[in-house]
Short mmCIF file of C-alpha atoms in Angstrom, two decimals:
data_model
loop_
_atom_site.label_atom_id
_atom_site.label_comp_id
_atom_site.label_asym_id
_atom_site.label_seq_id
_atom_site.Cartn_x
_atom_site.Cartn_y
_atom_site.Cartn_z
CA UNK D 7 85.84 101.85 95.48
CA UNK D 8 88.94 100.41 94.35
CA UNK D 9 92.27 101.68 95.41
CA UNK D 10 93.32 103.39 92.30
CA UNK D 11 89.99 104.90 91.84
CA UNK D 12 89.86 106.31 95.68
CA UNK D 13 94.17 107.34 94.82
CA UNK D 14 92.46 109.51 91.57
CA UNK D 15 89.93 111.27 93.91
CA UNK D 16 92.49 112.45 96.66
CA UNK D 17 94.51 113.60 94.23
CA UNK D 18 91.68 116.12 92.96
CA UNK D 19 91.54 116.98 96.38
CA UNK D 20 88.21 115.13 96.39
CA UNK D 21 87.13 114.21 100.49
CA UNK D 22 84.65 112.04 101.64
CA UNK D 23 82.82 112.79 105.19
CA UNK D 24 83.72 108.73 105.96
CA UNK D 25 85.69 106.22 105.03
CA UNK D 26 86.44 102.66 106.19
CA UNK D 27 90.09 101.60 104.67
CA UNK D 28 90.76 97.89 105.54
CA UNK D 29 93.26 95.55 104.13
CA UNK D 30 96.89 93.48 103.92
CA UNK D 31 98.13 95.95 101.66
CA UNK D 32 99.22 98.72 104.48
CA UNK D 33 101.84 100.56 102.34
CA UNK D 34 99.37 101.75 100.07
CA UNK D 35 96.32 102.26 102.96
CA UNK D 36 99.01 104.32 104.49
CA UNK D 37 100.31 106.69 101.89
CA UNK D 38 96.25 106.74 101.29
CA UNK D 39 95.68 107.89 104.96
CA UNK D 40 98.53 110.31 104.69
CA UNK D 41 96.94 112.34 101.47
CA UNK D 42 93.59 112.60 103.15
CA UNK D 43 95.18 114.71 105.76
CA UNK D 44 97.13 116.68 103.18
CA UNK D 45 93.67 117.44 101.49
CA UNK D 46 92.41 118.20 104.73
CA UNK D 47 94.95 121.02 105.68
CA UNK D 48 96.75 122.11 109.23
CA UNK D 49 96.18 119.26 111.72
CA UNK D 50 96.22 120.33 114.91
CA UNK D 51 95.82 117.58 117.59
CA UNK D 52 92.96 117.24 120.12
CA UNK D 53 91.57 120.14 118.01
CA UNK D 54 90.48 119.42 114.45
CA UNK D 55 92.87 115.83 114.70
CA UNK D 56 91.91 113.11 116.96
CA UNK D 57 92.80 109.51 116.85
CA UNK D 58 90.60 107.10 118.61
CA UNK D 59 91.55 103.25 119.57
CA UNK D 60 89.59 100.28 120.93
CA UNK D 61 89.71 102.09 124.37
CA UNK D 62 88.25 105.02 123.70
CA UNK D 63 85.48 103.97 121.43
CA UNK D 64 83.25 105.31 123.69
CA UNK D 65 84.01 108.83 122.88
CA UNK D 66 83.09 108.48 118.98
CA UNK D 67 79.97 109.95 119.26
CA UNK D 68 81.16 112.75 121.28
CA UNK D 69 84.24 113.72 119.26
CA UNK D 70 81.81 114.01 116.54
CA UNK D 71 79.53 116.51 118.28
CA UNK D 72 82.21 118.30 119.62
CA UNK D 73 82.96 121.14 117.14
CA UNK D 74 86.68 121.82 115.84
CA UNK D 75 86.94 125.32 117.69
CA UNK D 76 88.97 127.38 115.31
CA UNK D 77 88.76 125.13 112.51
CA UNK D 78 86.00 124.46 110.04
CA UNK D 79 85.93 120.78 110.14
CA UNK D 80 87.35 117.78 111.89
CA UNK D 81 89.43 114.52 111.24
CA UNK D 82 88.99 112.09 113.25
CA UNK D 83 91.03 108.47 112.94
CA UNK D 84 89.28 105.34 114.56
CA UNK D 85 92.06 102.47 114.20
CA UNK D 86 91.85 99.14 114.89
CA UNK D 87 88.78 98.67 117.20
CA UNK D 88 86.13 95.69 118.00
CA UNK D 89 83.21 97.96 115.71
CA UNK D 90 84.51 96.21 112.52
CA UNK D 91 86.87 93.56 112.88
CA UNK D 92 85.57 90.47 112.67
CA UNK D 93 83.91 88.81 116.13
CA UNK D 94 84.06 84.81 117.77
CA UNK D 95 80.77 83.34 117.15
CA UNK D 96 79.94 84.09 121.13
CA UNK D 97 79.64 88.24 120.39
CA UNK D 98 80.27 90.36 123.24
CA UNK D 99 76.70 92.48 123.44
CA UNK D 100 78.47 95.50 124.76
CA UNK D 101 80.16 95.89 121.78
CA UNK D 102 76.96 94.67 119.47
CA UNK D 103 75.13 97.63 121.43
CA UNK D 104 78.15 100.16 120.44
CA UNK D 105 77.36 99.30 117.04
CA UNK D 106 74.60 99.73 116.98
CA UNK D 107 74.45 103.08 118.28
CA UNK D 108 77.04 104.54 116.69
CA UNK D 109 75.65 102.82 112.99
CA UNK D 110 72.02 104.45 113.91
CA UNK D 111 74.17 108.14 115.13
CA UNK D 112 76.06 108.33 112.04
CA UNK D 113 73.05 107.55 109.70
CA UNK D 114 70.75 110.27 111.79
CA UNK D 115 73.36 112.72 111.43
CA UNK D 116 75.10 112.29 108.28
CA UNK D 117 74.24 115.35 107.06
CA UNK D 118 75.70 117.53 109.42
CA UNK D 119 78.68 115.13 109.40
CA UNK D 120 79.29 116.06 106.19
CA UNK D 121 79.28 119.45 106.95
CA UNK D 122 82.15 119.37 109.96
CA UNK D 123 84.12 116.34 109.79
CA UNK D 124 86.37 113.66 107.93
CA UNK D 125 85.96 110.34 109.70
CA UNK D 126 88.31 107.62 108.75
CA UNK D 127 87.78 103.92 110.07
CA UNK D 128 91.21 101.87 109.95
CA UNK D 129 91.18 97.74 109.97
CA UNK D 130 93.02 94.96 109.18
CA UNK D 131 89.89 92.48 108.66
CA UNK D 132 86.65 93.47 108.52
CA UNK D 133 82.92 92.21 109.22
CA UNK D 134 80.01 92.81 107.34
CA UNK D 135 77.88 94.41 109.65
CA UNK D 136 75.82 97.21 110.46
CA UNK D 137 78.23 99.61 110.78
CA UNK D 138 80.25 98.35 108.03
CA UNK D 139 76.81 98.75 105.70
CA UNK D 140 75.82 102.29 106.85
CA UNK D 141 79.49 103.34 105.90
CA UNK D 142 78.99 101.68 102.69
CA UNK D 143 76.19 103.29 101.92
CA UNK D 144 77.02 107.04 102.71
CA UNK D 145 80.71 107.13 102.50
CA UNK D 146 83.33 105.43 100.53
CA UNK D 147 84.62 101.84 101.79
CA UNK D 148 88.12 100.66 100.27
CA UNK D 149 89.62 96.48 100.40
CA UNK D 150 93.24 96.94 100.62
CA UNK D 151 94.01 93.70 99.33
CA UNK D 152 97.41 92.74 97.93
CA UNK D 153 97.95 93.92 94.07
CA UNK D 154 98.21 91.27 91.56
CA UNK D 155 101.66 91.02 89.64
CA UNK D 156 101.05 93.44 86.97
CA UNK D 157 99.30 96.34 89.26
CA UNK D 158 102.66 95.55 91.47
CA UNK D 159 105.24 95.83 87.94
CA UNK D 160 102.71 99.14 86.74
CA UNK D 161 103.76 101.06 90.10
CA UNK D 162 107.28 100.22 90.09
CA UNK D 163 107.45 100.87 86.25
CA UNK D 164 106.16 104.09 87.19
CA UNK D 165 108.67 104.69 89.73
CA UNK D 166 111.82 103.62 87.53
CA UNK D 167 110.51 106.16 84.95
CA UNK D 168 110.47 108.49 87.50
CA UNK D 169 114.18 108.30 87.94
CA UNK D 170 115.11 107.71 84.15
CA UNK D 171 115.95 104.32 85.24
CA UNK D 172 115.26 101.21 82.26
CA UNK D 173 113.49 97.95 83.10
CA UNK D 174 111.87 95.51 80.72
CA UNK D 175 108.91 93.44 81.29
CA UNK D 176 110.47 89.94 82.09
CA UNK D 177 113.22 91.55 84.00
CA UNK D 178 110.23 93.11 86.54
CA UNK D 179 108.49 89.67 86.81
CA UNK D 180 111.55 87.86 87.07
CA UNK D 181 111.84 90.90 89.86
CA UNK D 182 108.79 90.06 91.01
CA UNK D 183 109.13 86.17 91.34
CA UNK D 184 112.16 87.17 93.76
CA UNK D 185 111.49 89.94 95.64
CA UNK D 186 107.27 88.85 96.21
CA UNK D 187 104.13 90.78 96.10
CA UNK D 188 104.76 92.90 99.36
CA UNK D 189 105.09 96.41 97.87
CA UNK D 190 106.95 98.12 100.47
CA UNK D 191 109.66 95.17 100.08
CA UNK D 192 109.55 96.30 96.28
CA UNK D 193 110.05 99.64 96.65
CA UNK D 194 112.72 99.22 99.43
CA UNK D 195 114.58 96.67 96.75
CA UNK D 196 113.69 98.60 93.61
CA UNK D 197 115.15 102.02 95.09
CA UNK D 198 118.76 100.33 95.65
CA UNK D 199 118.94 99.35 92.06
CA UNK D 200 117.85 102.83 90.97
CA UNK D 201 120.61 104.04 92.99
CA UNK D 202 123.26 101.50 91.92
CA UNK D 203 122.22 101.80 87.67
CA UNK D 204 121.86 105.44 87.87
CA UNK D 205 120.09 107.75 85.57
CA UNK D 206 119.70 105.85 81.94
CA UNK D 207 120.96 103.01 83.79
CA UNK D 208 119.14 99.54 82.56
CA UNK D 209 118.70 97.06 85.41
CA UNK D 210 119.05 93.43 84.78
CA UNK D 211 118.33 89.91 86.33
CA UNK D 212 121.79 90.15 87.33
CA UNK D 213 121.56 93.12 89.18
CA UNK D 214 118.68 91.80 90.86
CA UNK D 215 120.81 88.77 91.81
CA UNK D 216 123.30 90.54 93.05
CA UNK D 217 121.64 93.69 94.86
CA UNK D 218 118.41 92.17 96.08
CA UNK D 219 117.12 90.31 99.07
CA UNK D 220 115.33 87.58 97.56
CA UNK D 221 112.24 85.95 99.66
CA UNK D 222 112.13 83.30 101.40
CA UNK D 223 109.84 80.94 99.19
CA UNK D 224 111.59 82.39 96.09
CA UNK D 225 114.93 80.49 97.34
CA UNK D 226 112.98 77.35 98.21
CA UNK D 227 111.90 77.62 94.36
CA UNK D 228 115.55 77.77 93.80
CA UNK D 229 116.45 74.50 95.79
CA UNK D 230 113.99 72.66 94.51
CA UNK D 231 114.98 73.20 90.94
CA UNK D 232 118.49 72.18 91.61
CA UNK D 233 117.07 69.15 93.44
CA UNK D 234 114.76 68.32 90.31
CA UNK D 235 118.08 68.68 88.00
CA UNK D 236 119.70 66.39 90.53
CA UNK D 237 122.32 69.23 91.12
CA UNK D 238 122.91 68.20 94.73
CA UNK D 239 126.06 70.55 95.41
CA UNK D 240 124.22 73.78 94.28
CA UNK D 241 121.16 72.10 96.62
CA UNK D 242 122.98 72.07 99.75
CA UNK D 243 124.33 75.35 99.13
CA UNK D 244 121.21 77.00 98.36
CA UNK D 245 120.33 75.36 102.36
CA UNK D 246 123.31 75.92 104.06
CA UNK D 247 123.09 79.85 102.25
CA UNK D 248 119.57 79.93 104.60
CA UNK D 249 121.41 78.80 107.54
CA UNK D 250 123.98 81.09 107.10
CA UNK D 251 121.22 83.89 106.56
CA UNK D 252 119.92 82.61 110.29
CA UNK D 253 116.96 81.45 109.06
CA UNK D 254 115.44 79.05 111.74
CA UNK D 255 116.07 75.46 110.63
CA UNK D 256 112.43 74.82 111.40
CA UNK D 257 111.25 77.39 109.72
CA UNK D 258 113.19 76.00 106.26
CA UNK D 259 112.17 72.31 107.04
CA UNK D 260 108.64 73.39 107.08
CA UNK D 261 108.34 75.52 104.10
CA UNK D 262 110.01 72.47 102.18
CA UNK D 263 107.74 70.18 103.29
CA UNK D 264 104.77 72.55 102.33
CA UNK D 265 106.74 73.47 98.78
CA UNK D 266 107.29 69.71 98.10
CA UNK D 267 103.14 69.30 99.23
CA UNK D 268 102.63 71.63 96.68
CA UNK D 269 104.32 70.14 94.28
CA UNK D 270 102.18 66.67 94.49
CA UNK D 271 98.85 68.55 94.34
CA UNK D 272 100.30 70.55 91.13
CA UNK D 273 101.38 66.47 89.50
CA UNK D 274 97.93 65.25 91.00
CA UNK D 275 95.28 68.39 89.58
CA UNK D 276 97.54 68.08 86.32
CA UNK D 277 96.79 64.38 85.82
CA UNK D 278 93.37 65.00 86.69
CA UNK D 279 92.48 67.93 84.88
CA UNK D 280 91.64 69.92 87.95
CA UNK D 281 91.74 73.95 87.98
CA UNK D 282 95.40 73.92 89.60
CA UNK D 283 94.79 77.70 91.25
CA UNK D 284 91.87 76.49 93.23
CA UNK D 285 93.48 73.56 94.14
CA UNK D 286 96.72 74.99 95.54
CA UNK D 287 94.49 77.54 96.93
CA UNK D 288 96.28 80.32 95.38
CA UNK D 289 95.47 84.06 96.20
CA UNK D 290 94.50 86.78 92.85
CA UNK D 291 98.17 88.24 93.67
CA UNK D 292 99.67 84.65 93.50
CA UNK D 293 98.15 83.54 89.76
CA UNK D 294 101.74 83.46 88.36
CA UNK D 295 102.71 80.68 90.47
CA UNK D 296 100.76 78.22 88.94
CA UNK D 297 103.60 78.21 85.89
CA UNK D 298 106.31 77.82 88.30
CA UNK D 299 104.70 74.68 89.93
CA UNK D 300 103.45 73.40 86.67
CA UNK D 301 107.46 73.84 84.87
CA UNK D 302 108.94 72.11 88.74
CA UNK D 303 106.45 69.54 88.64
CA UNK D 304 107.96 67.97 85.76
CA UNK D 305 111.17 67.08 87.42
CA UNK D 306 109.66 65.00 89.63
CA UNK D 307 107.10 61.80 89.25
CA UNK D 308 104.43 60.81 92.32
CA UNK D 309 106.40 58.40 93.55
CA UNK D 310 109.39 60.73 93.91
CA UNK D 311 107.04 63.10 95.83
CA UNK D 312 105.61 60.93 98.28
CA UNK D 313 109.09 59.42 98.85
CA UNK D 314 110.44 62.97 99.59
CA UNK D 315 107.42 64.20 101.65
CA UNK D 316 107.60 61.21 103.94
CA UNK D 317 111.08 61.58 104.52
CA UNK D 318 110.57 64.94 105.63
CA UNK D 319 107.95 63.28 108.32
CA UNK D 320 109.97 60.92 109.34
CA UNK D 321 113.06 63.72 109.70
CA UNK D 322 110.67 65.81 111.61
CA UNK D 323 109.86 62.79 114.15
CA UNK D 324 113.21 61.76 114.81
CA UNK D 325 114.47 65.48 115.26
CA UNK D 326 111.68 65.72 117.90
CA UNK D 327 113.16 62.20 119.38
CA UNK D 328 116.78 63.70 119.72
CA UNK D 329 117.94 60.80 116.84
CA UNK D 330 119.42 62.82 114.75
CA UNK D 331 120.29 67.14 113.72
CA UNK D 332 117.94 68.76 111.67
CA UNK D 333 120.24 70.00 109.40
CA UNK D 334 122.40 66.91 108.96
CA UNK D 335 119.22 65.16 108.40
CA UNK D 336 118.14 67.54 105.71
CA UNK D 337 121.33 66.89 103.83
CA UNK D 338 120.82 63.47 103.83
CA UNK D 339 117.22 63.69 102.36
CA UNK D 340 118.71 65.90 99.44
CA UNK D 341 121.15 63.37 98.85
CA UNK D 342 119.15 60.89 98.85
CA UNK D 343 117.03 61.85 95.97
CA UNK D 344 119.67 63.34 94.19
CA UNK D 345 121.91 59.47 94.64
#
């Protein structure tokens, strides 16, 4: 089921006897988790509420038989646990046995599961197996996987209506491009321009400039494009704005080496009519990079690139040495190509 399909159901109040909700997306598997128990009613804990982790998997089965004394039926959140996350290739056959029996108990007694309980399995990561299949087959399993651009601009559109608030289209990808794909970031950065444009208020790129907290790899962008205009003042301000920010100089040395990577395999699939997603290994939610590396490409030739990517090497061996300070020697690579 997807996410806005299982989002329709709970709002008509509609509960399954199981679910498994798994996923990167945890703002959304969250608010999901939160309207299940608002369908369900009063919670009461250790009553008709109980939350089970990896060390008390053992009591599944018995917090299932266990009736909800007072209350008609129970909910019972099992979080994080070795039943469902994915295993080493050496599986522990304690747990293999657990899954077993608690895959065979719930499809033996799935009827009168129905009748008394909600049971909600929580994961990050998931594996396919038995249990994962008999949930699949009598209850309703749910990928939280991170939204793709326009899902991401269709919520936050929705919540700028909701507030009388005016945003175009390119404004929210240009929104998007800065502020990334992680929805909670979003809201968190779409709620302070709400508050600063006010009702009938239209935000603007430069509002977004000004207010927002723009991502890491969204400011590398930035660099890079004043590197590929041979701008090398704004360059080194755009760095020495990250070290100022007390991002670790590592950290930034790293992601420019990666960004700069990218940037040859985008010149390299282009000239060799490769599919450029696949190649840069780009996510569903990260589609609308490929234009970005395409249109930042085309400052720079091969040469350039491998020039720049072994410089970054060679910085990151004689850091290592003691020869020379990581951020001096980051300047002097941005010079370098920019003289």
């Amino acid at each position: 089921m997807t996410i806005n399909q299982l989002e329709k159901e709970l709002k008509e109040n509609k509960l399954s006897s199981i679910y498994l909700l798994y996923g990167q997306e945890r703002y959304l598997l969250d608010n999901v988790v939160k309207k299940i128990k608002k369908s369900f009613g009063n919670l009461v804990d250790g009553l008709n509420y109980i939350k089970i982790d990896n060390s008390a998997i053992d009591n599944i089965i018995s917090e299932i038989q266990t009736p909800a004394f007072g209350f008609e039926r129970k909910l019972i959140i099992i979080k994080n646990t070795d039943l469902l996350k994915k295993q080493s290739k050496k599986k522990n056959q304690l747990i293999i046995d657990k899954i077993e029996k608690i895959s065979e108990y719930i499809e033996n007694n799935k009827d009168e599961i129905k009748d008394h309980n909600v049971i909600v399995f929580i994961e990050d990561d998931i594996e396919k197996n038995k249990l994962y299949k008999t949930i699949e087959k009598i209850g309703i399993v749910c990928n939280f996987e991170p939204e793709k651009p326009q899902e991401l601009s269709n919520r936050i559109k929705y919540i700028c209506n909701a507030y009388s608030v005016n945003i175009d289209n390119p404004t929210l990808a240009y929104f998007i491009e800065c502020c990334g794909t992680n929805l909670q970031d979003l809201i968190n950065e779409i709620r302070k321009l709400i508050e600063y444009k006010g009702k009938g208020g239209q935000i603007t790129k430069e509002d977004i400039d000004i207010l927002s907290i723009r991502q890491f790899d969204s400011v590398i962008f930035d660099l890079t494009d004043n590197l590929g205009r041979k701008n090398v003042a704004k360059s080194l301000e755009v760095l020495r704005n990250l070290i100022y920010a007390k991002e670790p100089i590592q950290k930034i040395l790293i992601t420019l080496y990666n960004h700069f990577k990218k940037l040859y395999i985008t010149k390299m699939a282009m000239n060799n009519n490769k599919d450029l997603a696949s190649s840069l290994k780009l996510k569903p939610n990260q589609m609308f990079l490929t234009t970005k590396y395409k249109v930042q490409s085309k400052y720079f030739n091969e040469k350039d690139l491998r020039y720049i990517l072994q410089d970054l090497c060679d910085l990151d061996y004689n850091f290592k040495n003691g020869r020379i300070d990581l951020q001096v020697g980051m300047e002097t690579v941005l010079c370098r190509y920019c003289s």
